[in-house]
Amino acid sequence: SSELTQDPAVSVALGQTVRITCQGDNLRSYYASWYQQKPGQAPVLVIYDKDKRPSGIPDRFSGSSSGTTGTLTITGAQAEDEADYYCCSRDTSGNQIYVFGTGTKVTVL
Amino acid sequence: EVQLVESGGGLVQPGGSLRLSCTASGFTLNSHWMTWVRQAPGKGLEWVANIKQDGSESFYVDSVKGRFTISRDNAKNSLYLRMNSLRAEDTAVYYCARDINGAYGDDVRLDYWGQGTLVTVSS
């Protein structure tokens, strides 16, 4: 099955912009969706269909995609954005499974 | 309000079995694919299985094929995960999630998640 690779950790100053990347061959065929997970909580969908936000997700969250890389951008990071972020996409081996990225811990300084 | 509530987790010995349940409310369960995702302690998310609206199709990650069975009872607004031949590496929090696009759609969109139930496999 395919893999989705993310940087293990990134930090961002309060109010600044941070970009979280997700790399994998299957992203040539499918967009990544993105999930935020805070300690002890369930994941929350923050971006789907490359750049769409579910209701209730602040517009400082945005998504993009190019080639084999999907990107989640937080513009004007807030303290409450400190969390783990996971990308997710379909496997392209034809076996109808999903793959999560390795996860990125975002620290807001 | 959409809610998903998992139950059935606990401590089980290696080789044992367990059935997890996920009770849905606030939406029509039989209109949606559903998915199970797990997270081992201190680790990342791993997709486990999903099931079509009418239960006629389901798919599994390789590591659980032949041991886990996903099922649903739409009349009871419930999703299940039967886990047999459990191993230490199955220890995780198990989440159910509503799966908007299912196995044949475009991107993966898991839009609502339960709070999870912890399964510990240990002697």
mmCIF file of C-alpha atoms in Angstrom:
data_model
loop_
_atom_site.group_PDB
_atom_site.id
_atom_site.type_symbol
_atom_site.label_atom_id
_atom_site.label_comp_id
_atom_site.label_asym_id
_atom_site.label_seq_id
_atom_site.Cartn_x
_atom_site.Cartn_y
_atom_site.Cartn_z
ATOM 1 C CA SER A 1 0.000 0.000 0.000
ATOM 2 C CA SER A 2 1.022 3.631 -0.469
ATOM 3 C CA GLU A 3 2.377 5.925 2.236
ATOM 4 C CA LEU A 4 1.776 9.561 3.138
ATOM 5 C CA THR A 5 4.744 11.330 4.701
ATOM 6 C CA GLN A 6 4.540 14.382 6.963
ATOM 7 C CA ASP A 7 7.149 16.301 8.927
ATOM 8 C CA PRO A 8 6.991 15.101 12.546
ATOM 9 C CA ALA A 9 6.857 18.581 14.084
ATOM 10 C CA VAL A 10 6.696 22.250 13.189
ATOM 11 C CA SER A 11 6.477 25.390 15.279
ATOM 12 C CA VAL A 12 4.944 28.762 14.521
ATOM 13 C CA ALA A 13 4.876 32.084 16.332
ATOM 14 C CA LEU A 14 1.479 33.299 17.443
ATOM 15 C CA GLY A 15 -0.227 35.110 14.580
ATOM 16 C CA GLN A 16 2.174 33.843 11.919
ATOM 17 C CA THR A 17 1.648 31.382 9.070
ATOM 18 C CA VAL A 18 2.516 27.695 9.113
ATOM 19 C CA ARG A 19 2.379 25.201 6.268
ATOM 20 C CA ILE A 20 2.034 21.475 6.894
ATOM 21 C CA THR A 21 2.856 19.207 3.989
ATOM 22 C CA CYS A 22 1.802 15.681 3.097
ATOM 23 C CA GLN A 23 3.687 13.797 0.416
ATOM 24 C CA GLY A 24 2.718 10.631 -1.410
ATOM 25 C CA ASP A 25 2.327 9.213 -4.894
ATOM 26 C CA ASN A 26 -1.396 8.658 -4.371
ATOM 27 C CA LEU A 27 -1.864 12.434 -4.138
ATOM 28 C CA ARG A 28 -1.407 12.561 -7.908
ATOM 29 C CA SER A 29 -4.805 10.893 -8.139
ATOM 30 C CA TYR A 30 -6.659 11.994 -5.009
ATOM 31 C CA TYR A 31 -6.743 15.115 -2.872
ATOM 32 C CA ALA A 32 -5.794 14.880 0.783
ATOM 33 C CA SER A 33 -8.255 15.630 3.542
ATOM 34 C CA TRP A 34 -6.915 17.016 6.819
ATOM 35 C CA TYR A 35 -7.747 16.259 10.443
ATOM 36 C CA GLN A 36 -6.854 18.150 13.618
ATOM 37 C CA GLN A 37 -6.460 16.203 16.842
ATOM 38 C CA LYS A 38 -5.929 17.755 20.242
ATOM 39 C CA PRO A 39 -4.688 15.673 23.205
ATOM 40 C CA GLY A 40 -7.315 13.291 24.507
ATOM 41 C CA GLN A 41 -9.815 14.249 21.828
ATOM 42 C CA ALA A 42 -11.166 12.715 18.650
ATOM 43 C CA PRO A 43 -9.909 13.986 15.288
ATOM 44 C CA VAL A 44 -11.807 16.816 13.618
ATOM 45 C CA LEU A 45 -12.077 17.293 9.853
ATOM 46 C CA VAL A 46 -10.653 20.712 8.908
ATOM 47 C CA ILE A 47 -10.151 20.458 5.124
ATOM 48 C CA TYR A 48 -11.676 18.200 2.472
ATOM 49 C CA ASP A 49 -11.757 18.096 -1.331
ATOM 50 C CA LYS A 50 -8.372 19.852 -1.414
ATOM 51 C CA ASP A 51 -9.499 23.251 -0.126
ATOM 52 C CA LYS A 52 -13.012 23.094 1.348
ATOM 53 C CA ARG A 53 -13.737 23.803 5.000
ATOM 54 C CA PRO A 54 -16.562 22.156 6.948
ATOM 55 C CA SER A 55 -18.976 24.435 8.729
ATOM 56 C CA GLY A 56 -17.442 25.881 11.880
ATOM 57 C CA ILE A 57 -13.814 25.632 10.778
ATOM 58 C CA PRO A 58 -12.145 29.087 10.822
ATOM 59 C CA ASP A 59 -11.097 30.529 7.477
ATOM 60 C CA ARG A 60 -7.480 30.739 8.647
ATOM 61 C CA PHE A 61 -7.324 27.061 7.643
ATOM 62 C CA SER A 62 -6.808 26.466 3.929
ATOM 63 C CA GLY A 63 -5.691 23.617 1.700
ATOM 64 C CA SER A 64 -3.864 23.232 -1.588
ATOM 65 C CA SER A 65 -2.330 20.533 -3.718
ATOM 66 C CA SER A 66 0.401 20.200 -6.336
ATOM 67 C CA GLY A 67 1.743 17.008 -7.817
ATOM 68 C CA THR A 68 2.462 14.541 -5.038
ATOM 69 C CA THR A 69 2.150 17.103 -2.228
ATOM 70 C CA GLY A 70 -0.856 18.330 -0.308
ATOM 71 C CA THR A 71 -0.523 21.343 1.974
ATOM 72 C CA LEU A 72 -2.526 22.582 4.950
ATOM 73 C CA THR A 73 -1.904 26.251 5.725
ATOM 74 C CA ILE A 74 -2.827 28.030 8.939
ATOM 75 C CA THR A 75 -2.702 31.783 8.357
ATOM 76 C CA GLY A 76 -2.495 33.728 11.604
ATOM 77 C CA ALA A 77 -2.039 30.748 13.915
ATOM 78 C CA GLN A 78 -3.808 30.900 17.272
ATOM 79 C CA ALA A 79 -2.923 29.188 20.520
ATOM 80 C CA GLU A 80 -5.890 26.852 20.081
ATOM 81 C CA ASP A 81 -4.420 25.573 16.801
ATOM 82 C CA GLU A 82 -1.714 23.706 18.702
ATOM 83 C CA ALA A 83 -2.487 20.089 17.879
ATOM 84 C CA ASP A 84 -1.539 17.081 15.788
ATOM 85 C CA TYR A 85 -2.552 17.240 12.139
ATOM 86 C CA TYR A 86 -3.051 14.242 9.852
ATOM 87 C CA CYS A 87 -3.611 14.058 6.143
ATOM 88 C CA CYS A 88 -5.605 11.205 4.617
ATOM 89 C CA SER A 89 -6.138 9.895 1.123
ATOM 90 C CA ARG A 90 -7.024 6.786 -0.799
ATOM 91 C CA ASP A 91 -4.558 4.070 -1.593
ATOM 92 C CA THR A 92 -3.992 3.705 -5.315
ATOM 93 C CA SER A 93 -3.300 -0.006 -5.343
ATOM 94 C CA GLY A 94 -6.919 -0.739 -6.249
ATOM 95 C CA ASN A 95 -7.845 -2.324 -2.946
ATOM 96 C CA GLN A 96 -10.169 0.471 -1.798
ATOM 97 C CA ILE A 97 -8.334 1.291 1.421
ATOM 98 C CA TYR A 98 -7.541 4.618 3.023
ATOM 99 C CA VAL A 99 -4.154 5.828 4.218
ATOM 100 C CA PHE A 100 -3.380 8.382 6.922
ATOM 101 C CA GLY A 101 -0.244 10.453 6.968
ATOM 102 C CA THR A 102 2.359 10.071 9.686
ATOM 103 C CA GLY A 103 1.133 13.193 11.480
ATOM 104 C CA THR A 104 2.597 16.611 12.287
ATOM 105 C CA LYS A 105 2.718 18.122 15.765
ATOM 106 C CA VAL A 106 2.147 21.883 15.507
ATOM 107 C CA THR A 107 3.419 24.005 18.387
ATOM 108 C CA VAL A 108 2.308 27.642 18.653
ATOM 109 C CA LEU A 109 4.981 29.734 20.375
ATOM 110 C CA GLU B 1 -26.875 17.200 16.128
ATOM 111 C CA VAL B 2 -24.823 14.342 14.745
ATOM 112 C CA GLN B 3 -23.432 12.085 17.462
ATOM 113 C CA LEU B 4 -21.443 8.868 17.393
ATOM 114 C CA VAL B 5 -20.866 6.965 20.620
ATOM 115 C CA GLU B 6 -18.551 3.965 20.777
ATOM 116 C CA SER B 7 -18.704 1.250 23.412
ATOM 117 C CA GLY B 8 -17.454 -2.253 24.067
ATOM 118 C CA GLY B 9 -13.768 -1.635 24.643
ATOM 119 C CA GLY B 10 -11.819 -3.167 27.485
ATOM 120 C CA LEU B 11 -9.005 -5.490 28.487
ATOM 121 C CA VAL B 12 -8.753 -8.777 26.595
ATOM 122 C CA GLN B 13 -6.115 -11.479 26.497
ATOM 123 C CA PRO B 14 -4.111 -12.210 23.363
ATOM 124 C CA GLY B 15 -6.114 -14.520 21.119
ATOM 125 C CA GLY B 16 -9.383 -13.291 22.574
ATOM 126 C CA SER B 17 -12.355 -11.571 20.991
ATOM 127 C CA LEU B 18 -14.274 -8.361 21.461
ATOM 128 C CA ARG B 19 -17.166 -6.611 19.741
ATOM 129 C CA LEU B 20 -17.216 -2.841 19.526
ATOM 130 C CA SER B 21 -20.405 -0.891 18.931
ATOM 131 C CA CYS B 22 -21.018 2.596 17.610
ATOM 132 C CA THR B 23 -24.440 4.139 18.115
ATOM 133 C CA ALA B 24 -25.392 6.925 15.749
ATOM 134 C CA SER B 25 -27.896 9.718 16.228
ATOM 135 C CA GLY B 26 -28.826 12.972 14.529
ATOM 136 C CA PHE B 27 -28.632 11.582 11.003
ATOM 137 C CA THR B 28 -29.920 8.707 8.897
ATOM 138 C CA LEU B 29 -27.353 5.937 9.291
ATOM 139 C CA ASN B 30 -28.543 3.983 6.240
ATOM 140 C CA SER B 31 -27.591 6.907 3.966
ATOM 141 C CA HIS B 32 -23.886 6.726 4.763
ATOM 142 C CA TRP B 33 -20.811 4.576 4.524
ATOM 143 C CA MET B 34 -19.200 4.184 7.937
ATOM 144 C CA THR B 35 -15.573 3.681 8.945
ATOM 145 C CA TRP B 36 -13.489 2.483 11.881
ATOM 146 C CA VAL B 37 -10.142 4.149 12.590
ATOM 147 C CA ARG B 38 -7.748 3.227 15.402
ATOM 148 C CA GLN B 39 -4.898 4.907 17.218
ATOM 149 C CA ALA B 40 -2.330 2.991 19.232
ATOM 150 C CA PRO B 41 -1.091 4.753 22.391
ATOM 151 C CA GLY B 42 1.156 7.643 21.412
ATOM 152 C CA LYS B 43 0.924 6.770 17.717
ATOM 153 C CA GLY B 44 -0.828 8.060 14.629
ATOM 154 C CA LEU B 45 -4.181 7.275 13.061
ATOM 155 C CA GLU B 46 -4.735 4.038 11.153
ATOM 156 C CA TRP B 47 -7.790 3.324 9.021
ATOM 157 C CA VAL B 48 -9.199 -0.111 9.851
ATOM 158 C CA ALA B 49 -12.325 -0.838 7.796
ATOM 159 C CA ASN B 50 -15.407 0.605 6.178
ATOM 160 C CA ILE B 51 -18.849 -0.613 5.155
ATOM 161 C CA LYS B 52 -21.401 0.406 2.561
ATOM 162 C CA GLN B 53 -24.815 1.805 3.441
ATOM 163 C CA ASP B 54 -26.627 -1.535 3.111
ATOM 164 C CA GLY B 55 -23.768 -3.651 4.438
ATOM 165 C CA SER B 56 -23.220 -5.355 1.070
ATOM 166 C CA GLU B 57 -19.599 -4.267 0.728
ATOM 167 C CA SER B 58 -16.768 -3.783 3.190
ATOM 168 C CA PHE B 59 -13.033 -3.276 3.027
ATOM 169 C CA TYR B 60 -10.203 -3.818 5.499
ATOM 170 C CA VAL B 61 -6.600 -2.861 6.095
ATOM 171 C CA ASP B 62 -4.360 -5.876 5.491
ATOM 172 C CA SER B 63 -3.324 -6.223 9.137
ATOM 173 C CA VAL B 64 -6.875 -7.088 10.261
ATOM 174 C CA LYS B 65 -8.185 -9.038 7.264
ATOM 175 C CA GLY B 66 -9.572 -12.402 8.303
ATOM 176 C CA ARG B 67 -9.651 -11.375 11.987
ATOM 177 C CA PHE B 68 -11.969 -8.339 12.118
ATOM 178 C CA THR B 69 -15.488 -8.044 10.714
ATOM 179 C CA ILE B 70 -17.343 -4.788 10.264
ATOM 180 C CA SER B 71 -21.138 -4.895 10.230
ATOM 181 C CA ARG B 72 -24.125 -2.661 10.772
ATOM 182 C CA ASP B 73 -27.754 -2.743 11.873
ATOM 183 C CA ASN B 74 -29.411 0.313 10.396
ATOM 184 C CA ALA B 75 -32.655 -0.400 12.235
ATOM 185 C CA LYS B 76 -30.743 -0.028 15.492
ATOM 186 C CA ASN B 77 -28.663 2.921 14.232
ATOM 187 C CA SER B 78 -25.583 0.893 15.048
ATOM 188 C CA LEU B 79 -22.215 0.002 13.574
ATOM 189 C CA TYR B 80 -20.100 -2.873 14.861
ATOM 190 C CA LEU B 81 -16.565 -4.194 14.740
ATOM 191 C CA ARG B 82 -16.082 -7.823 15.683
ATOM 192 C CA MET B 83 -12.437 -8.443 16.557
ATOM 193 C CA ASN B 84 -11.114 -12.009 16.817
ATOM 194 C CA SER B 85 -7.634 -13.436 17.407
ATOM 195 C CA LEU B 86 -6.578 -10.202 19.044
ATOM 196 C CA ARG B 87 -2.903 -9.348 19.279
ATOM 197 C CA ALA B 88 -0.945 -6.926 21.436
ATOM 198 C CA GLU B 89 -0.520 -4.683 18.392
ATOM 199 C CA ASP B 90 -4.310 -4.249 18.181
ATOM 200 C CA THR B 91 -4.168 -2.228 21.417
ATOM 201 C CA ALA B 92 -5.586 1.165 20.498
ATOM 202 C CA VAL B 93 -8.408 3.640 20.828
ATOM 203 C CA TYR B 94 -10.994 2.714 18.196
ATOM 204 C CA TYR B 95 -13.044 5.495 16.610
ATOM 205 C CA CYS B 96 -16.076 5.213 14.379
ATOM 206 C CA ALA B 97 -16.607 7.937 11.801
ATOM 207 C CA ARG B 98 -19.153 8.887 9.186
ATOM 208 C CA ASP B 99 -17.648 8.299 5.761
ATOM 209 C CA ILE B 100 -19.143 10.751 3.280
ATOM 210 C CA ASN B 101 -17.611 9.521 0.030
ATOM 211 C CA GLY B 102 -17.204 5.816 0.767
ATOM 212 C CA ALA B 103 -14.966 3.402 -1.097
ATOM 213 C CA TYR B 104 -15.675 4.723 -4.593
ATOM 214 C CA GLY B 105 -15.758 8.493 -4.179
ATOM 215 C CA ASP B 106 -13.180 11.216 -4.667
ATOM 216 C CA ASP B 107 -11.313 12.338 -1.570
ATOM 217 C CA VAL B 108 -11.697 10.678 1.822
ATOM 218 C CA ARG B 109 -14.054 12.707 3.962
ATOM 219 C CA LEU B 110 -14.666 11.522 7.533
ATOM 220 C CA ASP B 111 -16.831 14.334 8.782
ATOM 221 C CA TYR B 112 -18.017 13.192 12.222
ATOM 222 C CA TRP B 113 -16.144 11.067 14.734
ATOM 223 C CA GLY B 114 -17.035 9.453 18.025
ATOM 224 C CA GLN B 115 -14.915 9.909 21.137
ATOM 225 C CA GLY B 116 -13.418 6.442 20.855
ATOM 226 C CA THR B 117 -13.238 3.309 22.959
ATOM 227 C CA LEU B 118 -9.981 1.829 24.280
ATOM 228 C CA VAL B 119 -9.082 -1.764 23.529
ATOM 229 C CA THR B 120 -6.158 -3.223 25.466
ATOM 230 C CA VAL B 121 -4.796 -6.620 24.490
ATOM 231 C CA SER B 122 -2.606 -7.967 27.249
ATOM 232 C CA SER B 123 -2.139 -11.001 29.437
#
